[in-house]
Coordinates of C-alpha atoms and ligand atoms in Angstrom, one line a residue:
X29 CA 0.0 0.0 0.0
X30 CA 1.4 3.5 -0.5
X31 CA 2.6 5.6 2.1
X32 CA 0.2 8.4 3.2
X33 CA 0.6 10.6 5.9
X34 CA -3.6 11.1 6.5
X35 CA -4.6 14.0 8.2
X36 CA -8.4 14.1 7.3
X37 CA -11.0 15.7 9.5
X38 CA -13.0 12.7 9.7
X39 CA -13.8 9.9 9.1
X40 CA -10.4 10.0 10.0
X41 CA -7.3 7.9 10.8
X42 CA -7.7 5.2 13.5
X43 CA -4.8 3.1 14.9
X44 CA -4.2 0.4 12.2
X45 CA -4.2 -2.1 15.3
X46 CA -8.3 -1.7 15.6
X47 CA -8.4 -1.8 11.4
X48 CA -6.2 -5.2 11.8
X49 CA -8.7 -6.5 14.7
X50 CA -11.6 -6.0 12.9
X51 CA -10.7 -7.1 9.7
X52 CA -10.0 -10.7 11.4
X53 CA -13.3 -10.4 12.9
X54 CA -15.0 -10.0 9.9
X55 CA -13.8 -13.5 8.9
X56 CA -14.3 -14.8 12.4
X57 CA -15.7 -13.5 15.4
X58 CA -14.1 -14.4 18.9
X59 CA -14.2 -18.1 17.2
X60 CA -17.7 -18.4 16.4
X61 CA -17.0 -19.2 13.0
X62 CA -19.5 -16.4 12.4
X63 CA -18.1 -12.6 10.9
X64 CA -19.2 -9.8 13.5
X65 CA -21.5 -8.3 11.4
X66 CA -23.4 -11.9 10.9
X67 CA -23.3 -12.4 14.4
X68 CA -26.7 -11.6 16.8
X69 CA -26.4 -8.4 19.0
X70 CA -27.9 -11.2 21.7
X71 CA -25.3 -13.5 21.9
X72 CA -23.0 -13.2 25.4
X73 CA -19.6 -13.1 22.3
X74 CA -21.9 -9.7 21.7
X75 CA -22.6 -8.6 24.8
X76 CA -19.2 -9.1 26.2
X77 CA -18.2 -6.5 23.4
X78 CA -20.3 -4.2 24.1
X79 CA -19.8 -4.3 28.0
X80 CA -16.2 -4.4 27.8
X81 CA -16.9 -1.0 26.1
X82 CA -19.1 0.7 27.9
X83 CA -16.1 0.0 31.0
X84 CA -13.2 1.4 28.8
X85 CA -15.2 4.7 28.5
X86 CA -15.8 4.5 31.8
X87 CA -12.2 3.9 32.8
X88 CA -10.5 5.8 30.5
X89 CA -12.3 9.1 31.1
X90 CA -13.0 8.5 34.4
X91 CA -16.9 8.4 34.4
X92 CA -18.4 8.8 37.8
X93 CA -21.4 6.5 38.9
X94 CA -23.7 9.7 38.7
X95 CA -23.2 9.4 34.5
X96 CA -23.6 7.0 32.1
X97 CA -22.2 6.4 28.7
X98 CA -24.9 5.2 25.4
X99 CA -24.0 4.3 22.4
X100 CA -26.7 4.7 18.9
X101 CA -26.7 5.6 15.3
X102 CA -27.0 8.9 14.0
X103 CA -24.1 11.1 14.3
X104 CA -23.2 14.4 16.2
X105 CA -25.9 15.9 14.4
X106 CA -28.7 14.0 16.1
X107 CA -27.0 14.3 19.4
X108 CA -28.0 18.0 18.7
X109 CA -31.2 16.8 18.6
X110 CA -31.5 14.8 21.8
X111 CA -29.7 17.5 23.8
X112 CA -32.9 19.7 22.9
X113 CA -35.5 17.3 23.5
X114 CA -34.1 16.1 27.0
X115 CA -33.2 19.3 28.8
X116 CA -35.0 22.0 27.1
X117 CA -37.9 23.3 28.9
X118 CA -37.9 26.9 29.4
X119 CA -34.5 28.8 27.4
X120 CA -30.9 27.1 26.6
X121 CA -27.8 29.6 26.2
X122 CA -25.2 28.0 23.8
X123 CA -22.1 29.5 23.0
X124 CA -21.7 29.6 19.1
X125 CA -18.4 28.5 18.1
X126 CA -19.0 27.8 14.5
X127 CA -21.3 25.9 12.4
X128 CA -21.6 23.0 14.3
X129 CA -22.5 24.8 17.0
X130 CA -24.6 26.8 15.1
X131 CA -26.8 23.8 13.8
X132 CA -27.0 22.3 17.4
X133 CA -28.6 25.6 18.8
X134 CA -31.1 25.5 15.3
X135 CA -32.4 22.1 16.5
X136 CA -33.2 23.8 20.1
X137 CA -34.8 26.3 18.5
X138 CA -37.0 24.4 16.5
X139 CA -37.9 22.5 20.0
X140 CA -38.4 26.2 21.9
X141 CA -36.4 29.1 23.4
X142 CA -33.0 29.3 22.8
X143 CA -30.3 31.7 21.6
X144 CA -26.8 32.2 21.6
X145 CA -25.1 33.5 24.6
X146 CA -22.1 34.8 22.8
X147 CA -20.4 34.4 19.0
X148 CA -17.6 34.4 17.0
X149 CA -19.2 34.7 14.1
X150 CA -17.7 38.2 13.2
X151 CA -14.4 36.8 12.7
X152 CA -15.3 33.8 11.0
X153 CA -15.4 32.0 14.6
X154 CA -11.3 32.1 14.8
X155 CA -11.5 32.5 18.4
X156 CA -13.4 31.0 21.3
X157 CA -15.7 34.3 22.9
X158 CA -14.6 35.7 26.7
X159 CA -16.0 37.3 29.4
X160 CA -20.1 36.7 28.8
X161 CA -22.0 35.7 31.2
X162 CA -24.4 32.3 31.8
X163 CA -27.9 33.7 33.2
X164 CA -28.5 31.6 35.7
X165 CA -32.3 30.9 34.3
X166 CA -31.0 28.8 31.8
X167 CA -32.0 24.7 31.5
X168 CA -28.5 24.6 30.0
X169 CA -25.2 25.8 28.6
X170 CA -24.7 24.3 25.4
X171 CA -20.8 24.4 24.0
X172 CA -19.0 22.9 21.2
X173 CA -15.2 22.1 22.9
X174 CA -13.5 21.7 19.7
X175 CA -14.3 23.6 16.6
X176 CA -13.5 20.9 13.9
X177 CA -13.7 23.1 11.1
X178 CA -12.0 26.8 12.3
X179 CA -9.4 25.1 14.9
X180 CA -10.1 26.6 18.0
X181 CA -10.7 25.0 21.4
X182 CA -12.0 25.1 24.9
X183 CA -8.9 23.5 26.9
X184 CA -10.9 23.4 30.4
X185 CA -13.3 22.4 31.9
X186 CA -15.5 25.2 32.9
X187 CA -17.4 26.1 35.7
X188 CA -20.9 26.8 35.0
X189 CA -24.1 27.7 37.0
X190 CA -26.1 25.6 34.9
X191 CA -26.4 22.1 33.7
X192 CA -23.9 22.4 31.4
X193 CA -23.6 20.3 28.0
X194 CA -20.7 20.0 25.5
X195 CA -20.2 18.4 21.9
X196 CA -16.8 16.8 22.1
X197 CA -17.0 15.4 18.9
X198 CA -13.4 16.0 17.7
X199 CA -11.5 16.2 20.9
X200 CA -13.0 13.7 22.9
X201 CA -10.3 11.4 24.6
X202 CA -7.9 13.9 23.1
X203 CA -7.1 14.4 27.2
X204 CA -8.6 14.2 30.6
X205 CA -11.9 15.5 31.5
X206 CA -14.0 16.5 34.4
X207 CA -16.7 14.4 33.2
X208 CA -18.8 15.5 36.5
X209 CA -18.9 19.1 35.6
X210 CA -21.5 18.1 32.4
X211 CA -24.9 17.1 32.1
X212 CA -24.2 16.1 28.8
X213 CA -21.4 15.0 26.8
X214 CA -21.8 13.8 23.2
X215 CA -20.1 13.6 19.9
X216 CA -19.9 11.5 17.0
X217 CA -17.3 8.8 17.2
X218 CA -15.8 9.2 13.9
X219 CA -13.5 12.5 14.8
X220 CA -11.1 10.3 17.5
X221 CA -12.4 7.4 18.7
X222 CA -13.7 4.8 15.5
X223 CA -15.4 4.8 12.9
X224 CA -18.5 7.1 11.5
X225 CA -22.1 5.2 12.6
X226 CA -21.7 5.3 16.1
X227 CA -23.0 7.8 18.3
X228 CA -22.0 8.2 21.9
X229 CA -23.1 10.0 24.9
X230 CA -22.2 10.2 28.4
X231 CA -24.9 11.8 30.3
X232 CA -26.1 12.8 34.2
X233 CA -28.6 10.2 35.3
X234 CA -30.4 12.9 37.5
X235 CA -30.2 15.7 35.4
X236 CA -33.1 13.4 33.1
X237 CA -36.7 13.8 33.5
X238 CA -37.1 17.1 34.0
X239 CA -39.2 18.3 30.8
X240 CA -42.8 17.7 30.2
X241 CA -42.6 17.6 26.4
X242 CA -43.0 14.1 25.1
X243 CA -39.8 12.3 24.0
X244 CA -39.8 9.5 21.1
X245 CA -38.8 6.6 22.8
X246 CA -35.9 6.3 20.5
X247 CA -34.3 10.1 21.3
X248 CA -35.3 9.5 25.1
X249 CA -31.9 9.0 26.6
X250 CA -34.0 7.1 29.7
X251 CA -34.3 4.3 26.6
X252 CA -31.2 4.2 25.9
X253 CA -29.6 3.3 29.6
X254 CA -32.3 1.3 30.9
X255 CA -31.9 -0.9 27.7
X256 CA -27.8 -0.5 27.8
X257 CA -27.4 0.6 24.4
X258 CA -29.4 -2.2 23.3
X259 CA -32.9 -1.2 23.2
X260 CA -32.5 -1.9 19.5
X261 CA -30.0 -3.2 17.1
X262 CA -26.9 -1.2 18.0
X263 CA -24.7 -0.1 15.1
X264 CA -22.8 -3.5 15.8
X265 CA -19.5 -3.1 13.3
X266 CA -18.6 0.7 14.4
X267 CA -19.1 -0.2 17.9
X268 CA -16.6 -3.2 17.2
X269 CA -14.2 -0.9 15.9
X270 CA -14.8 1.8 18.8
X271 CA -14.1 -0.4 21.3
X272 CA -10.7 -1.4 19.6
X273 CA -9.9 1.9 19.3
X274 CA -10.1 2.1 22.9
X275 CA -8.0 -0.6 23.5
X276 CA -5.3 0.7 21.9
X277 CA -6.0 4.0 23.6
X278 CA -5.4 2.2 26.9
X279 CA -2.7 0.0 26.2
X280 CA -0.5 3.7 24.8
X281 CA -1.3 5.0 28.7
X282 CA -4.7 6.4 28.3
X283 CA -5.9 10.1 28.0
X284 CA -3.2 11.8 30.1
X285 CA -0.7 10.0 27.8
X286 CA -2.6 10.9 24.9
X287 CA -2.6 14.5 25.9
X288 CA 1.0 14.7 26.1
X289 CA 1.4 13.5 23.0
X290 CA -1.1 15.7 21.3
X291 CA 0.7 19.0 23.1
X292 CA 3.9 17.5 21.4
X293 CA 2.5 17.3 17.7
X294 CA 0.9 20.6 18.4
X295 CA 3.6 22.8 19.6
X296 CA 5.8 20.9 16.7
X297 CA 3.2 22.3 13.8
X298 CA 2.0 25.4 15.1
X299 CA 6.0 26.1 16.0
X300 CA 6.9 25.7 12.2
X301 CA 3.8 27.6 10.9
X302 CA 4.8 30.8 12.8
X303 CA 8.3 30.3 12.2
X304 CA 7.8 29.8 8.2
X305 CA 7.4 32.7 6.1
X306 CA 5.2 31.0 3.8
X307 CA 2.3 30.2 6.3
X308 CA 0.2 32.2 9.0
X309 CA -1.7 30.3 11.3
X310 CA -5.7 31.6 11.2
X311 CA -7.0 30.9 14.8
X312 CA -6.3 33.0 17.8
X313 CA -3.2 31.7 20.0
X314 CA -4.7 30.8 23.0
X315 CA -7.3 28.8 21.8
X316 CA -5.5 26.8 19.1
X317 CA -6.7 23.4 18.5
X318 CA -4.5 20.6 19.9
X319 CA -6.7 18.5 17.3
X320 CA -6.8 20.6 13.9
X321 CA -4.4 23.3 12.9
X322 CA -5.8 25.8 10.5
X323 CA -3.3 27.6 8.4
X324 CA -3.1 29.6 5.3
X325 CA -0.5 31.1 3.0
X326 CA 1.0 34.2 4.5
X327 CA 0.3 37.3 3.0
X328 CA 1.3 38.1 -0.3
X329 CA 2.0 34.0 -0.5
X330 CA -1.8 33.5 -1.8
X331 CA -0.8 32.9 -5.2
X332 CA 1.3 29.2 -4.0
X333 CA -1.4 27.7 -2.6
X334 CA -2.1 25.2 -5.2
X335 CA 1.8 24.6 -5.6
X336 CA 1.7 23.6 -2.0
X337 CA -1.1 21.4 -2.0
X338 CA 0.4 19.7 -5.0
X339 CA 4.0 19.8 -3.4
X340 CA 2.2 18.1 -0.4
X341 CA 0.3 15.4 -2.1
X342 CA 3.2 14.5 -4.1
X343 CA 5.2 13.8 -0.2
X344 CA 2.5 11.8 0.7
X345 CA 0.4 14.2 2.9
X346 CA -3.4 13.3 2.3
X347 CA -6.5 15.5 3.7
X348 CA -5.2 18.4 4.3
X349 CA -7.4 21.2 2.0
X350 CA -8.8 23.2 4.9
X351 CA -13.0 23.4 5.0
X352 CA -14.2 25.6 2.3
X353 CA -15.3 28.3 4.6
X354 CA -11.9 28.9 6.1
X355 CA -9.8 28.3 3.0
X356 CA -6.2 27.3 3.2
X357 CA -4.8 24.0 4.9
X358 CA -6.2 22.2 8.1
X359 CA -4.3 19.5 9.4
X360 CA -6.3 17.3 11.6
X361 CA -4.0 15.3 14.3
X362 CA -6.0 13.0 16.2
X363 CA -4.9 10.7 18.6
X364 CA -4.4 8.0 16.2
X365 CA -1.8 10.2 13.7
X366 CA 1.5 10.1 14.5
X367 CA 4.1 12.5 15.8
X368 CA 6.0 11.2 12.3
X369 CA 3.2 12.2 10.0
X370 CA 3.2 15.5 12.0
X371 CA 7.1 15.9 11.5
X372 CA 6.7 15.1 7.6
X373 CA 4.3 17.6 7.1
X374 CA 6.5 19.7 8.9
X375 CA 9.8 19.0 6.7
X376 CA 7.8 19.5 3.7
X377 CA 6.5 22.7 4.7
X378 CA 10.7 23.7 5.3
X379 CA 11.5 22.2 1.8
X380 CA 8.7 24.3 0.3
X381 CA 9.8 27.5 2.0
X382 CA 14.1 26.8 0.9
X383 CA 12.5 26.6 -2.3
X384 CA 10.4 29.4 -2.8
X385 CA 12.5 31.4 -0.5
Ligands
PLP427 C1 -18.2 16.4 12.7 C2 -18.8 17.2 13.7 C3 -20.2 17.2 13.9 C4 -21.1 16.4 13.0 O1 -21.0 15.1 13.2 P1 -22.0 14.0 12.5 O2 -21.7 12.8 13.2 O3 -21.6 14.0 11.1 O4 -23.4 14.5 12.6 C5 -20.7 17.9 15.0 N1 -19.9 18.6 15.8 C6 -18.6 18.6 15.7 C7 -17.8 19.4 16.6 C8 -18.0 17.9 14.6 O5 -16.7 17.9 14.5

């Protein structure tokens, strides 16, 4: 296979271990003779798969017994929904980030009262707003911790008078959280932690129940725990791959060791992009991404865009056009890309400088 260095948004790259795993367990499942996705979600080899999962989350970010963790189909993009429908009663604040952001807070509108708190939107969301305030009236705080598409992020855990809920989508397991500070916690797993087609969320048990709308049994998060993710036929193959994804994660010394290496690969790309003269980075400094670096040409460099790209693709570096909003490169360096791919993206970002230079 040819070498790619693949820095995609998502679906993205995933340790080639879990790829390995489950292609041998699409031959043969834990020696049933049977492929995983032949196999019935009722069987104990099934059932051991999903519980082993639902204890790595737990483990690895430190869940607390007040929270659960559910897995279902339907991406980020429904989670939007569900946040609505179980914890909107009266008014939601969210903090608008970007687009993502922006089409969780249209689903809560569509459910009832809700409007953005503060926005970035002037600057096309290259920085994380400061210094609003959360009304205390609020049934929640919605945020989006890492902006997948403008590469900015929240790096803390913040305090908040209200139930407070995050889409952590793209940096989720990127490095420890304070899982008890959320209500809600939800993203789609394809950013960082498997495959696209699995869903997951990690909610507080006792912050359920508390609106009088009626909730579809299916987007009623009380279904989803009392039935353990099983309630119906759980999107079996992505949760395979999820759960070997989190394997890995745990056997490379979990989130803390993650983190660390995600500030390393940061520091090592953003470093080169301030210290090239053929790039600027687009995102405010203190709240760059540790998962997607945003960059452009640097002024009066626009016209070598499409030389760099093509420079780049011909080194091996794959997925890195930046979102067509923002323009310019975005590298996306998830847990599961190297500090290598990092570092060749880097060189060729030298070579192309000594040679334009
Ligand atoms: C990708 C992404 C989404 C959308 O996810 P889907 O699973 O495609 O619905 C939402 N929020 C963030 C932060 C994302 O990065």
């Amino acid at each position: 296979m040819k070498k790619v260095h693949n820095f995609t948004a998502g679906p993205c790259i995933l340790p080639q271990q879990a790829i390995d795993n489950a292609i041998e367990a699409l031959k043969d499942f834990k020696n049933t003779g049977i492929p995983v996705i032949s196999i019935s979600h009722r069987t104990k080899e099934w059932e051991s798969v999903m519980d082993e999962c639902r204890s790595l989350w737990k483990e690895l970010l430190n869940i607390p017994d007040t929270h659960e963790v559910v897995f279902f189909g339907g991406g980020a993009s429904m989670g939007f929904l569900l946040a609505a429908m179980n914890f909107l009663e009266n008014k939601a604040g969210y903090l608008e980030t970007g687009v993502w952001a922006k089409k969780a807070l249209k689903e809560a509108k569509g459910l009832g009262n809700a409007y953005a708190v503060a926005s970035s939107s002037d600057t096309t969301y290259s920085y994380i707003p400061k210094g609003y305030e959360i009304p205390a009236d609020l049934d929640y705080f919605h945020i989006t911790t890492n902006n997948t598409i403008y590469g900015t992020e929240i790096h803390e855990d913040m305090d908040c008078p209200v139930p407070l809920i995050a889409d952590m989508s793209s940096d989720i397991m990127s490095r420890p959280v304070d899982v008890s500070k959320y209500a809600l916690i939800y993203g789609g797993a394809q950013k960082n932690v498997g495959p696209a087609g699995v869903t997951f969320a990690i909610v507080r048990k006792d912050a359920l129940g508390k609106v009088s709308r009626y909730i579809p049994t299916i987007l009623d998060f009380r279904t989803l725990i009392d039935g353990a993710s099983m309630f119906n036929t759980p999107p079996v193959f992505p949760i395979f791959v999820m759960n070997e994804t989190l394997k890995w994660l745990k056997e490379n010394g979990g989130v803390e060791a993650m983190h660390k290496i995600n500030m390393q690969k940061a520091k090592l790309l953003y470093g080169e992009i301030d210290r090239n003269s053929m790039f600027r980075g687009t995102s405010a400094v203190e709240d760059r991404s540790i998962m997607n670096v945003c960059f452009v040409m640097a002024e009066g460099r626009e016209n070598l865009q499409d030389e760099f790209m093509a420079f780049a693709k011909e080194r091996g570096m794959t997925g890195i056009k930046g979102h067509r909003s923002v323009g310019g490169f975005r590298a996306s360096i998830y847990n599961a890309c190297p500090l290598e791919s990092v570092q060749a993206l880097v060189d060729c970002m030298r070579e192309f400088e000594e040679l334009k230079k």
